[in-house]
PDB file of C-alpha atoms and ligand atoms in Angstrom:
ATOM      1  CA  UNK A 874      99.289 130.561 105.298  1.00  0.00           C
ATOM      2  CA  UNK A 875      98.647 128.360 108.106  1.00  0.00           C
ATOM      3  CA  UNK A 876      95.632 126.566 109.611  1.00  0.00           C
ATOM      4  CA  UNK A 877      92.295 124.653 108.526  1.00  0.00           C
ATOM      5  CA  UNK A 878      91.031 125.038 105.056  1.00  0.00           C
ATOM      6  CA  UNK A 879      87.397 125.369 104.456  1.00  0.00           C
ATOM      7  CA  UNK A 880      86.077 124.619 100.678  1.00  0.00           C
ATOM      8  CA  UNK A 881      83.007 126.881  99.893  1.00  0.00           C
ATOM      9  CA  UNK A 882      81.066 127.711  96.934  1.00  0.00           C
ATOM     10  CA  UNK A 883      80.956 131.573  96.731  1.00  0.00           C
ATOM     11  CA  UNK A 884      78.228 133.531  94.891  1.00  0.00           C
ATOM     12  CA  UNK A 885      78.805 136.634  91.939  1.00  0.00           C
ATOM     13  CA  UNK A 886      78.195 138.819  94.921  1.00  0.00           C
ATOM     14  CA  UNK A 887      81.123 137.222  97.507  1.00  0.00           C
ATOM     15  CA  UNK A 888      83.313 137.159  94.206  1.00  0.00           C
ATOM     16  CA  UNK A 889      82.803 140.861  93.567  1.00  0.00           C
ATOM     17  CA  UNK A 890      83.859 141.791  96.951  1.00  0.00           C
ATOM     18  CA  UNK A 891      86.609 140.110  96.429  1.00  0.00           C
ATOM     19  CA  UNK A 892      87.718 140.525  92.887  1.00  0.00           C
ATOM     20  CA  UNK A 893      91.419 141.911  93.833  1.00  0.00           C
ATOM     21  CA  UNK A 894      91.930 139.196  95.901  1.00  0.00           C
ATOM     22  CA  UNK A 895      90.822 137.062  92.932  1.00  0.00           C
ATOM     23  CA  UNK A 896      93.213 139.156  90.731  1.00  0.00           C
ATOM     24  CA  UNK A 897      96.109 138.653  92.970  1.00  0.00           C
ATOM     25  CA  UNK A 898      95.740 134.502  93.082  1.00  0.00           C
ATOM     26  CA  UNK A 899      96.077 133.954  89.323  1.00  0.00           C
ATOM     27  CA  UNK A 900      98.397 136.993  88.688  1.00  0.00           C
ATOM     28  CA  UNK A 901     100.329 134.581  91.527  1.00  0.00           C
ATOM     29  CA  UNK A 902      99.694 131.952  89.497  1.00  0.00           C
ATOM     30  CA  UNK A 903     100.852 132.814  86.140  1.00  0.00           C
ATOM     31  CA  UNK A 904     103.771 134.370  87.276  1.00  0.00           C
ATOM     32  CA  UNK A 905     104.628 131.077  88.399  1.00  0.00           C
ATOM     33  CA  UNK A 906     104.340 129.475  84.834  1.00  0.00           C
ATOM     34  CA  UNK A 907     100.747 127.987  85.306  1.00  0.00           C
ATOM     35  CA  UNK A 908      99.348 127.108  82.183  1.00  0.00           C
ATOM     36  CA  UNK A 909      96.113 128.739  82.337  1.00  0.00           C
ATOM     37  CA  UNK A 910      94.959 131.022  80.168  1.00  0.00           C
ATOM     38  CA  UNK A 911      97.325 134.099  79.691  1.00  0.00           C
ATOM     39  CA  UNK A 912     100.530 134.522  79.053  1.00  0.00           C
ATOM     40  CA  UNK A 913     103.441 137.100  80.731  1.00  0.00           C
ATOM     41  CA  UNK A 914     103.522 140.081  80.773  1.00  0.00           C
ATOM     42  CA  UNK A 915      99.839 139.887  82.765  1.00  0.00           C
ATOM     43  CA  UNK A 916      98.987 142.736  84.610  1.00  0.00           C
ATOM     44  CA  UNK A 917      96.615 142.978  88.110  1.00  0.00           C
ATOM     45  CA  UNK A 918      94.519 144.831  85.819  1.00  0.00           C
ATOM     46  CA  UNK A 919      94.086 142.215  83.171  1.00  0.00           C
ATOM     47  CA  UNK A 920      93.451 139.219  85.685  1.00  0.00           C
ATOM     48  CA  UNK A 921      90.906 141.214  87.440  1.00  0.00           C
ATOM     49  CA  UNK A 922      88.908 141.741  84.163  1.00  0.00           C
ATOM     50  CA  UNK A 923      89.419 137.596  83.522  1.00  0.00           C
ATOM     51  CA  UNK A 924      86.749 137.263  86.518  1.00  0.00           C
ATOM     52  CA  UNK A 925      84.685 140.195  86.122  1.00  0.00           C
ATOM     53  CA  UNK A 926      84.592 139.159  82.071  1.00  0.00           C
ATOM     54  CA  UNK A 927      84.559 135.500  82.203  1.00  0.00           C
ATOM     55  CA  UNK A 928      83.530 134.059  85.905  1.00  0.00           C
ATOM     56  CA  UNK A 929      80.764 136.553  87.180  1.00  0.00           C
ATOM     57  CA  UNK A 930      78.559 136.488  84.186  1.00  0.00           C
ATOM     58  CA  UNK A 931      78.452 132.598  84.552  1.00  0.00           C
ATOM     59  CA  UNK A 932      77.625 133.043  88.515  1.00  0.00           C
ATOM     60  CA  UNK A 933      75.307 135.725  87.651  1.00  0.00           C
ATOM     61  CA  UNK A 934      72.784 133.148  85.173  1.00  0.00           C
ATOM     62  CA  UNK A 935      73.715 130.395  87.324  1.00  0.00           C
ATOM     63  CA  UNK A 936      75.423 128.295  85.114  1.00  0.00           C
ATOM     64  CA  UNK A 937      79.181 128.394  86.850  1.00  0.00           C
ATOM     65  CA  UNK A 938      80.062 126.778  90.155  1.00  0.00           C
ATOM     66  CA  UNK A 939      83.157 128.735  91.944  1.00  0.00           C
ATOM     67  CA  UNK A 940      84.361 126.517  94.410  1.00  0.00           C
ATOM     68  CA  UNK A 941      87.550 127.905  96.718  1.00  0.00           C
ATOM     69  CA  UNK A 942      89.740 126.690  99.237  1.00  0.00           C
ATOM     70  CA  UNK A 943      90.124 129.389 102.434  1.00  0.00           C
ATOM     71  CA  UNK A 944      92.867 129.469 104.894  1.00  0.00           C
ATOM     72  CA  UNK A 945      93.525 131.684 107.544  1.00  0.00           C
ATOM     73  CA  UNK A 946      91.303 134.024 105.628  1.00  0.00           C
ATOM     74  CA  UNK A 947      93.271 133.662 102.975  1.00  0.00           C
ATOM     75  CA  UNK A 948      91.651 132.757  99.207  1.00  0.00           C
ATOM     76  CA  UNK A 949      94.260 130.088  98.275  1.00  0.00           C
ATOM     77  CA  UNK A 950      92.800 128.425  95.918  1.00  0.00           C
ATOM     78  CA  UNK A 951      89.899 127.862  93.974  1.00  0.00           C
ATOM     79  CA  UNK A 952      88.439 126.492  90.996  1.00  0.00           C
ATOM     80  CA  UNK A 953      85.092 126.247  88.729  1.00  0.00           C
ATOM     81  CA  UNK A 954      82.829 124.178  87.343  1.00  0.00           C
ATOM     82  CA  UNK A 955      80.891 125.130  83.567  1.00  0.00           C
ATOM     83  CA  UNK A 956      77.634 123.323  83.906  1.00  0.00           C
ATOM     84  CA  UNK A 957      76.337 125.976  81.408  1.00  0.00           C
ATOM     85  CA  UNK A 958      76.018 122.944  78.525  1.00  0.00           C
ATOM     86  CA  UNK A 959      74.537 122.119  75.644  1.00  0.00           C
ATOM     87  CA  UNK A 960      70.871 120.526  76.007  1.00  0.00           C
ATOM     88  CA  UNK A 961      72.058 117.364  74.423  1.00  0.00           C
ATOM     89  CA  UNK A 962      75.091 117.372  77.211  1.00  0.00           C
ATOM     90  CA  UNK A 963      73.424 118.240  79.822  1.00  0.00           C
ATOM     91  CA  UNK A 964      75.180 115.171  81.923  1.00  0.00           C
ATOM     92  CA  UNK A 965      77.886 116.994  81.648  1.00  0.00           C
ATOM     93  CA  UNK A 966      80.456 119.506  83.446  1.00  0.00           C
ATOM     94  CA  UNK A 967      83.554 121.117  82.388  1.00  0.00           C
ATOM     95  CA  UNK A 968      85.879 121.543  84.837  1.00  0.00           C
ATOM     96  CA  UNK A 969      88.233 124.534  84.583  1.00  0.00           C
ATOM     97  CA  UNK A 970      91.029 127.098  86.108  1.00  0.00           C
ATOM     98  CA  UNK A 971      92.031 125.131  89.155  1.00  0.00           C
ATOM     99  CA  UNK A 972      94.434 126.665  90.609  1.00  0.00           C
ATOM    100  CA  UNK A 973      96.446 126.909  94.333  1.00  0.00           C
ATOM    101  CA  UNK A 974      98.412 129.653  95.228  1.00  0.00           C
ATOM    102  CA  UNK A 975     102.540 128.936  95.126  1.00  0.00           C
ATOM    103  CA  UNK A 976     103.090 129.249  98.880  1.00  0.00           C
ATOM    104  CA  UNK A 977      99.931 127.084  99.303  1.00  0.00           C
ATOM    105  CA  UNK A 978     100.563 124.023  96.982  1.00  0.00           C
ATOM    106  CA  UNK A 979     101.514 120.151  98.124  1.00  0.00           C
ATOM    107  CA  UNK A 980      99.103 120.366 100.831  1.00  0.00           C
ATOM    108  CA  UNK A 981      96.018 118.812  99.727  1.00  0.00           C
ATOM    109  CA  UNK A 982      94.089 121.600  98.837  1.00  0.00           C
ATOM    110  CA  UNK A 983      93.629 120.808  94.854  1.00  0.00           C
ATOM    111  CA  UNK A 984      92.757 117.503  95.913  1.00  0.00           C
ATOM    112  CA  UNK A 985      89.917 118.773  98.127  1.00  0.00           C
ATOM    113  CA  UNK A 986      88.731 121.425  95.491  1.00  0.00           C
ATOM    114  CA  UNK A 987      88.182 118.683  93.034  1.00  0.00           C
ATOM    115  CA  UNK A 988      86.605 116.785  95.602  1.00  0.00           C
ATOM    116  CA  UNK A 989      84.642 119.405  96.401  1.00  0.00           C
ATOM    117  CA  UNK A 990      83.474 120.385  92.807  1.00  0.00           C
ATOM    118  CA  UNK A 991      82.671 116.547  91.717  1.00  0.00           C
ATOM    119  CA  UNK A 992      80.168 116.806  94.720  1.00  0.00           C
ATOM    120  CA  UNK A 993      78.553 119.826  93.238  1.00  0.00           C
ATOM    121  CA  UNK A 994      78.540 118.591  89.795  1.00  0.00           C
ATOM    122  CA  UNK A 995      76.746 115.111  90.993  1.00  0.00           C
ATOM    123  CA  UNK A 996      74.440 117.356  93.015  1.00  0.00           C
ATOM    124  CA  UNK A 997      73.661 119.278  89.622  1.00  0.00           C
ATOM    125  CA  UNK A 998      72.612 115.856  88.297  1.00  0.00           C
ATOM    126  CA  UNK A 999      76.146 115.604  85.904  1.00  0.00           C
ATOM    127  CA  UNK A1000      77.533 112.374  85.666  1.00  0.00           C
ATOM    128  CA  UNK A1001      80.838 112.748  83.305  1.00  0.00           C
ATOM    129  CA  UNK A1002      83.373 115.344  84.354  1.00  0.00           C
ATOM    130  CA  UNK A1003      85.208 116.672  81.420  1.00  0.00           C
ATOM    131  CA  UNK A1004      88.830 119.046  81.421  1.00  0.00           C
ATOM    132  CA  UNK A1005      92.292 119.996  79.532  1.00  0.00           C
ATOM    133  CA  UNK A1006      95.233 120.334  80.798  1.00  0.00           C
ATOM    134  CA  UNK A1007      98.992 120.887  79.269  1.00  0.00           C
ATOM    135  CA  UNK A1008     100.495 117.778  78.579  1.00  0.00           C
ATOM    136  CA  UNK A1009     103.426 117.149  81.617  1.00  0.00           C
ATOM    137  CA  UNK A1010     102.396 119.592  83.888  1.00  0.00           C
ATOM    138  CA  UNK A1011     101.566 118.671  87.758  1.00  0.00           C
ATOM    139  CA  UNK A1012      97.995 119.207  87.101  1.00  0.00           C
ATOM    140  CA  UNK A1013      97.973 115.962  84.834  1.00  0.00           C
ATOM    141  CA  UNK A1014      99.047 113.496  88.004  1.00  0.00           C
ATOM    142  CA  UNK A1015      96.956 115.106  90.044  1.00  0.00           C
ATOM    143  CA  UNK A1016      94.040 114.382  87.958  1.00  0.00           C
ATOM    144  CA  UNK A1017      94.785 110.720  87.339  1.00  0.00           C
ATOM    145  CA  UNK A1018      95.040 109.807  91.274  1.00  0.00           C
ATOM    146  CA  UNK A1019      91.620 111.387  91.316  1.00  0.00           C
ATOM    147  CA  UNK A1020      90.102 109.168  88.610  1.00  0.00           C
ATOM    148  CA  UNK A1021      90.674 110.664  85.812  1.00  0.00           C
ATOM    149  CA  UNK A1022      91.149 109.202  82.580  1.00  0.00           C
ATOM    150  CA  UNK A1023      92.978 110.235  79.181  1.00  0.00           C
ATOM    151  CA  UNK A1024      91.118 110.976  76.365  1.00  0.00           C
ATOM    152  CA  UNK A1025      94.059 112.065  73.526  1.00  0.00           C
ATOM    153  CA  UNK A1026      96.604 114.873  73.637  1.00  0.00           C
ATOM    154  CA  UNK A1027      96.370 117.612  71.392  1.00  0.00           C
ATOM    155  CA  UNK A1028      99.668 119.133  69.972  1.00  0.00           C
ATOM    156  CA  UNK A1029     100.283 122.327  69.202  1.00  0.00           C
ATOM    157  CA  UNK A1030      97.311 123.454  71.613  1.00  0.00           C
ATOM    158  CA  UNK A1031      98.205 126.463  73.821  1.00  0.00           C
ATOM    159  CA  UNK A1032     101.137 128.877  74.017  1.00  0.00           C
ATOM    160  CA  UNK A1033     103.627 128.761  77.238  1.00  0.00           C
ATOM    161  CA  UNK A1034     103.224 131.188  79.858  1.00  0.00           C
ATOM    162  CA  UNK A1035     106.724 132.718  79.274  1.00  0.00           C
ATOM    163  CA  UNK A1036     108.612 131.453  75.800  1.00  0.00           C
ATOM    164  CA  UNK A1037     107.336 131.356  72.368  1.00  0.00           C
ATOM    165  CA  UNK A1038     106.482 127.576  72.439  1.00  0.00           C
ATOM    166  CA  UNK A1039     103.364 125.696  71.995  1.00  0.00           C
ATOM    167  CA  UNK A1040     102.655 123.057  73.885  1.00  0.00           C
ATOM    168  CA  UNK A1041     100.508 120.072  73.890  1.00  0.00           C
ATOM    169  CA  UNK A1042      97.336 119.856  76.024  1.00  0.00           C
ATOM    170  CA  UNK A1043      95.930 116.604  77.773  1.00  0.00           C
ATOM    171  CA  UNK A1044      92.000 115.821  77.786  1.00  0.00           C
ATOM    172  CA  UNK A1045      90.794 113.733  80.505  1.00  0.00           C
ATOM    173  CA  UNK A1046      87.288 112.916  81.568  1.00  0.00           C
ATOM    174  CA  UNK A1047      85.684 111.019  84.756  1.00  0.00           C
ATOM    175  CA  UNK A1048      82.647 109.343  85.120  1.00  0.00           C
ATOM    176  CA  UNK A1049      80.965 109.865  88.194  1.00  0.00           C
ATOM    177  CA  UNK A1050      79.592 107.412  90.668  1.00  0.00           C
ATOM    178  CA  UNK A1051      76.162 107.956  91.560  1.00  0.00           C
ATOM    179  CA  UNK A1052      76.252 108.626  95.033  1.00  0.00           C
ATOM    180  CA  UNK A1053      78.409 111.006  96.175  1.00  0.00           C
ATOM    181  CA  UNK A1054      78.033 112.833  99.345  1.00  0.00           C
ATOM    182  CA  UNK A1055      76.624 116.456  99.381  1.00  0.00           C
ATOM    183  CA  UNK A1056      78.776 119.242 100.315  1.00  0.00           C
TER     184      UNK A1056
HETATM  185  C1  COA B1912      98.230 121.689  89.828  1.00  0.00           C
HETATM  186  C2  COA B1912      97.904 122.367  91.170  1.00  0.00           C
HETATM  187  C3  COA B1912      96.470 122.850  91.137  1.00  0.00           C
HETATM  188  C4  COA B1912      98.082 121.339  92.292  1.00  0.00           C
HETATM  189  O1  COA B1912      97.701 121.942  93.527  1.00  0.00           O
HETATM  190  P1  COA B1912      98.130 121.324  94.937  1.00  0.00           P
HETATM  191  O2  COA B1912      97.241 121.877  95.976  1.00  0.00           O
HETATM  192  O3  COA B1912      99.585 121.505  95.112  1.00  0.00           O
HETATM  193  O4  COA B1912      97.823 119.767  94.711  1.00  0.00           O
HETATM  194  P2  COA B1912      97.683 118.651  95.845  1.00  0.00           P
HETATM  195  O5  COA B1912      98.487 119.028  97.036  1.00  0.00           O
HETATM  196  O6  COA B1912      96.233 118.355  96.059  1.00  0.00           O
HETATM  197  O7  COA B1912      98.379 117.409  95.098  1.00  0.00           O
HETATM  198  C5  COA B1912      97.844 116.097  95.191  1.00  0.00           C
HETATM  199  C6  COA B1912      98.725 115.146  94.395  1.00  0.00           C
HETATM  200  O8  COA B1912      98.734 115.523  93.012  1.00  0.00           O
HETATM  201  C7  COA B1912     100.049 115.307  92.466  1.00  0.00           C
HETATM  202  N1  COA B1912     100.693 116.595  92.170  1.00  0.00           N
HETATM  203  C8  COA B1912     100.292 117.833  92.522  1.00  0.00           C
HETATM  204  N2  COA B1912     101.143 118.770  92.030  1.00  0.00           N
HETATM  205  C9  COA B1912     102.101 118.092  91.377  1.00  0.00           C
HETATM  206  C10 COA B1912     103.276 118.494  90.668  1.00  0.00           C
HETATM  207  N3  COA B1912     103.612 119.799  90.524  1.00  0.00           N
HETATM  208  N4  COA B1912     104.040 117.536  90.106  1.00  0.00           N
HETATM  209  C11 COA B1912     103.702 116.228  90.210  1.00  0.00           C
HETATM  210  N5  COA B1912     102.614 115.773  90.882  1.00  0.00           N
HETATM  211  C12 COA B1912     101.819 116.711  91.446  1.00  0.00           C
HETATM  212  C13 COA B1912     100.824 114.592  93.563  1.00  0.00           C
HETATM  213  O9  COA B1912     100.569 113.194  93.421  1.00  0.00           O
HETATM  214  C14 COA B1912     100.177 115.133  94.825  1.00  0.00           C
HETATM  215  O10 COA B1912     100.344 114.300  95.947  1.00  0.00           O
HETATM  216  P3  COA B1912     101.678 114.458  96.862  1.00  0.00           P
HETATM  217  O11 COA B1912     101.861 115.919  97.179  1.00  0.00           O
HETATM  218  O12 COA B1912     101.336 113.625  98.059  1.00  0.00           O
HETATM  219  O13 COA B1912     102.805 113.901  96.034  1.00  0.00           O
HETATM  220  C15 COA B1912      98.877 123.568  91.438  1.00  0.00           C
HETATM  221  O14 COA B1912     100.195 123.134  91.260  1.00  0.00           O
HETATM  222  C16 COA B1912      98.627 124.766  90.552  1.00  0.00           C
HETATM  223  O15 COA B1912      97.844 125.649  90.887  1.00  0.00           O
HETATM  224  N6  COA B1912      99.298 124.812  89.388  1.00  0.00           N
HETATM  225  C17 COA B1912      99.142 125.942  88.480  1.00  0.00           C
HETATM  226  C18 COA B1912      97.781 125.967  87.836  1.00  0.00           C
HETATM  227  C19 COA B1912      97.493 124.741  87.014  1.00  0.00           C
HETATM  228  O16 COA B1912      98.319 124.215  86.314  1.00  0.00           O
HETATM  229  N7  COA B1912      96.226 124.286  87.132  1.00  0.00           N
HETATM  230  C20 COA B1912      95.725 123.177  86.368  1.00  0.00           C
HETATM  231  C21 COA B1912      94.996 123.716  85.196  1.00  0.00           C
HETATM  232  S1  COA B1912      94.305 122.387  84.237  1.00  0.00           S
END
């Protein structure tokens, strides 16, 4: 996976037609040990129903942002953005499933998909970014040299990806300046 990478927000239609593709990233991704979601044995079959289930509905009534990160052609990353809140939060986005393929990661491209989703969120009007994530994975540093801040840690929170363990996860939140460039 070589050359530029182009950050674009893709619509329930460009995520259909690519569903397998979608399937294939976070099968990747899990298999790895990521933290997000599911837990091994995970088939092709089950991550492809994660975005026909959870993600296109959301893009469908508008109230999920799918950002992803493109190389080469390539899908190599991605990640979303719940702005489907309550009306008393409505300053608010949830962050969620950010993830880079293996071959893909140390390269930026998180970085630039967070970038890239804090843009949209400001554009929707949200000023506080809010997200989990398990306590001591790579995710966590990554979020603090963006900004974010620590909330608490919950123990006890999610199951690991492989053994029978269950792990504590991290809340952080960022406020968001007020004018951020439009992408
Ligand atoms: C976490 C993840 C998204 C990072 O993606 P990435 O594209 O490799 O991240 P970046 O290249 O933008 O990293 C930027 C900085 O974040 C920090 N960082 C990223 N991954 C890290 C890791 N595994 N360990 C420690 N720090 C890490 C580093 O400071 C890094 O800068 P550096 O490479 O110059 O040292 C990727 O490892 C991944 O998909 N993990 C599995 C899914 C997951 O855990 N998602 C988070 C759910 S909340």
């Amino acid at each position: 996976m070589t050359g530029t990478v182009d950050i674009v927000a893709f619509s329930a239609v460009e995520l259909e037609a690519q569903v397998t593709t979608f399937a294939a990233l976070l099968k990747a991704c899990v298999e790895d040990g990521a933290s997000i979601g599911f837990v091994l044995p995970f088939s092709l079959a089950e991550a492809e129903s994660y975005w026909r289930k959870k993600v296109l509905p959301g893009l469908e009534s508008g109230g999920l942002v799918l950002v992803v990160a493109r190389q080469g052609g390539c899908i190599v990353g991605t990640v979303q953005l719940d702005h489907d809140t309550f009306p008393n939060q409505r300053h608010r986005g949830e962050v969620r499933k950010l993830m880079v393929h293996p071959k893909a990661r140390r390269r930026g491209i998180a970085t630039s998909l967070m970038q890239a989703v804090e843009k949209r969120a400001a554009m929707l009007g949200r000023s506080l970014i809010t997200l989990d994530t398990r306590t001591g994975d790579g995710a966590e540093p990554l979020y603090r040299s963006l900004g974010y801040q620590v909330a608490g840690m919950i123990p006890g929170y999610c199951r690991d990806t492989i053994a029978e363990r269950y792990d504590p996860t991290t809340i952080m939140y960022k406020p968001l300046g007020p004018h951020l460039p439009a992408f």
